[in-house]
PDB file of C-alpha atoms in Angstrom:
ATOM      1  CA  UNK A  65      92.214  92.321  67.103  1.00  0.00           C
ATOM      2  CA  UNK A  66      94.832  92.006  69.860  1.00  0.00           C
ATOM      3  CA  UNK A  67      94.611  93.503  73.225  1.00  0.00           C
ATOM      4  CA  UNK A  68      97.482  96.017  73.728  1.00  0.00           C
ATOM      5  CA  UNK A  69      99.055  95.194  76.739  1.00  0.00           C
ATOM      6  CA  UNK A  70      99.646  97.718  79.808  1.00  0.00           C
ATOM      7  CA  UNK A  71     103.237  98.784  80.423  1.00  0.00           C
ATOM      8  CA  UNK A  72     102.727  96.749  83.485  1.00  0.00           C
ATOM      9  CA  UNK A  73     101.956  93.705  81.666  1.00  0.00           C
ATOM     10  CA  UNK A  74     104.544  94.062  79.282  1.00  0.00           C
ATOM     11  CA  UNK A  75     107.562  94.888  82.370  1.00  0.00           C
ATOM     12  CA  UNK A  76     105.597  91.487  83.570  1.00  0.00           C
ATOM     13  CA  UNK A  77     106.061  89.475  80.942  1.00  0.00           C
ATOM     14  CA  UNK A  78     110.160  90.773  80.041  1.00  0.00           C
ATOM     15  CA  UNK A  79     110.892  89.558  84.271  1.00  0.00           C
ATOM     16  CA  UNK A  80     108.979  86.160  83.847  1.00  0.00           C
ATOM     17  CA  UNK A  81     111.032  85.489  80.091  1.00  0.00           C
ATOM     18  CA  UNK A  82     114.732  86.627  81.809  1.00  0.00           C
ATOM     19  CA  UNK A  83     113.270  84.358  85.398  1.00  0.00           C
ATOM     20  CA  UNK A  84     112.444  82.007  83.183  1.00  0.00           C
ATOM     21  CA  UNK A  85     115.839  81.994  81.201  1.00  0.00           C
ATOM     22  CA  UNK A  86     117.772  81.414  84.252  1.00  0.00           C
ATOM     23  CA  UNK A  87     115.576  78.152  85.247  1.00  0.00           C
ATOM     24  CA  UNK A  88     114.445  80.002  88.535  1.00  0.00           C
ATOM     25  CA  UNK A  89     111.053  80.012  90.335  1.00  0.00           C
ATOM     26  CA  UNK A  90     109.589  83.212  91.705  1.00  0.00           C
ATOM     27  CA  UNK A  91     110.683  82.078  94.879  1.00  0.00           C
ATOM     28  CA  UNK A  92     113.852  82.164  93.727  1.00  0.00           C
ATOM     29  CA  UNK A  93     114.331  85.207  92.088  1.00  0.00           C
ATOM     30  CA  UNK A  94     112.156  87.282  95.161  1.00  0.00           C
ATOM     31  CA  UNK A  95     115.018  85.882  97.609  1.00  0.00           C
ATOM     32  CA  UNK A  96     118.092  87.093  94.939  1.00  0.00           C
ATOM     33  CA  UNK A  97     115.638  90.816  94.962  1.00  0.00           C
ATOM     34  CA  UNK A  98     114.718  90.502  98.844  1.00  0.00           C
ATOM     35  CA  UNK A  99     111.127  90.808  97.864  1.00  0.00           C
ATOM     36  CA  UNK A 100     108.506  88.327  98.565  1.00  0.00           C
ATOM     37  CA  UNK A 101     107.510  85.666  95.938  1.00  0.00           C
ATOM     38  CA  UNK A 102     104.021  86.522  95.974  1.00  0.00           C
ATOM     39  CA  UNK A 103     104.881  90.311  94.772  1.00  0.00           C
ATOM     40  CA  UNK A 104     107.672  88.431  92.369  1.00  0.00           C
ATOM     41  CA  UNK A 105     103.857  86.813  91.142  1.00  0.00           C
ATOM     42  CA  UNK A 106     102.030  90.880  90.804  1.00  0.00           C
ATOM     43  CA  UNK A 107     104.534  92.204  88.694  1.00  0.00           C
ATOM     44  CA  UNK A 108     104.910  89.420  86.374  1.00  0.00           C
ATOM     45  CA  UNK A 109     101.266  89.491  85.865  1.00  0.00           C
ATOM     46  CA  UNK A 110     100.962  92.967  85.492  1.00  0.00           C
ATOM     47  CA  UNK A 111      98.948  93.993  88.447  1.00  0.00           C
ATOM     48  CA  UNK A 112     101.636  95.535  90.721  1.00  0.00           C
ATOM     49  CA  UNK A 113     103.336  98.521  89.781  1.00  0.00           C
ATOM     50  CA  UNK A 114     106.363  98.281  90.735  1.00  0.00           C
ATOM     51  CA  UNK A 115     108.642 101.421  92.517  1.00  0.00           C
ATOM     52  CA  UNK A 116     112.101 102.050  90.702  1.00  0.00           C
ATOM     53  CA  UNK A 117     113.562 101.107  93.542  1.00  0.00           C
ATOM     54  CA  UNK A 118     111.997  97.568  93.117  1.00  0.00           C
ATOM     55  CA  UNK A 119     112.899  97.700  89.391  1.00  0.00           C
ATOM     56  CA  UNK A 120     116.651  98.360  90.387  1.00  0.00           C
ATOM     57  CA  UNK A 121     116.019  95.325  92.780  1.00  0.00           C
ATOM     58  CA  UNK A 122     114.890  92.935  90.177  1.00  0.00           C
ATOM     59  CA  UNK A 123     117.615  93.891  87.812  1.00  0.00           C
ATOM     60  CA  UNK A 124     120.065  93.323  90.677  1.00  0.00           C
ATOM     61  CA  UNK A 125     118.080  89.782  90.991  1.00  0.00           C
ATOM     62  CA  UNK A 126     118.060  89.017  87.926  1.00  0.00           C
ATOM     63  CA  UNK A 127     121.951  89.921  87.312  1.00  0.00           C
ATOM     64  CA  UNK A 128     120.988  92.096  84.335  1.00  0.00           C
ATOM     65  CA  UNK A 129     121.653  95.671  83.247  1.00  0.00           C
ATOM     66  CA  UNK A 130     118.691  97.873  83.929  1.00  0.00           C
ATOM     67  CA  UNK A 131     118.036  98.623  80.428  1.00  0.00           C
ATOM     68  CA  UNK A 132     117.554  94.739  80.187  1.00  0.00           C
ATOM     69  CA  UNK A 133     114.252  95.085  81.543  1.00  0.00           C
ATOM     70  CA  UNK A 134     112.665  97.496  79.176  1.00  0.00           C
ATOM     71  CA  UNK A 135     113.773  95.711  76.144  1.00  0.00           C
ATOM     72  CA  UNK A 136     111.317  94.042  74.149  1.00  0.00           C
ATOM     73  CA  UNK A 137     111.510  90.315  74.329  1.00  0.00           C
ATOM     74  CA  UNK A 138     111.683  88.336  71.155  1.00  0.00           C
ATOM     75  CA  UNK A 139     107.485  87.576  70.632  1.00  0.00           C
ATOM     76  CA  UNK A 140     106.438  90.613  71.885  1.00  0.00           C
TER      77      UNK A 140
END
């Protein structure tokens, strides 16, 4: 059976596939947010849980609509 993953995990995994889309490292995308690549690292993984106001920041990073980041990516 499949371990359901944590709305963390799942925001995560959406920001790596759209960083990963774009061909950017989490270096990258943290300077386009202004937040630091190892936090860029905690949400993707699941273990930060990220303010709105960082949410607004990645979308803004990521040049992406907000609602971008709450849909569900293609394997998931």
């Amino acid at each position: 059976m499949k371990k359901k993953l944590t709305p963390n995990q799942q925001f995560g995994l959406r920001v790596r596939e759209l960083r990963l889309a774009r061909g950017w490292s989490q270096e990258e995308l943290g300077a386009r947010c202004g937040i630091d690549r190892t936090y860029v690292s905690g949400v993707e993984r699941g273990v930060r849980n990220p303010t709105l106001t960082v949410v607004a920041a990645i979308a803004v990073g990521l040049e992406t609509p907000l609602r971008e980041l709450f849909s569900a990516s293609e394997g998931h």
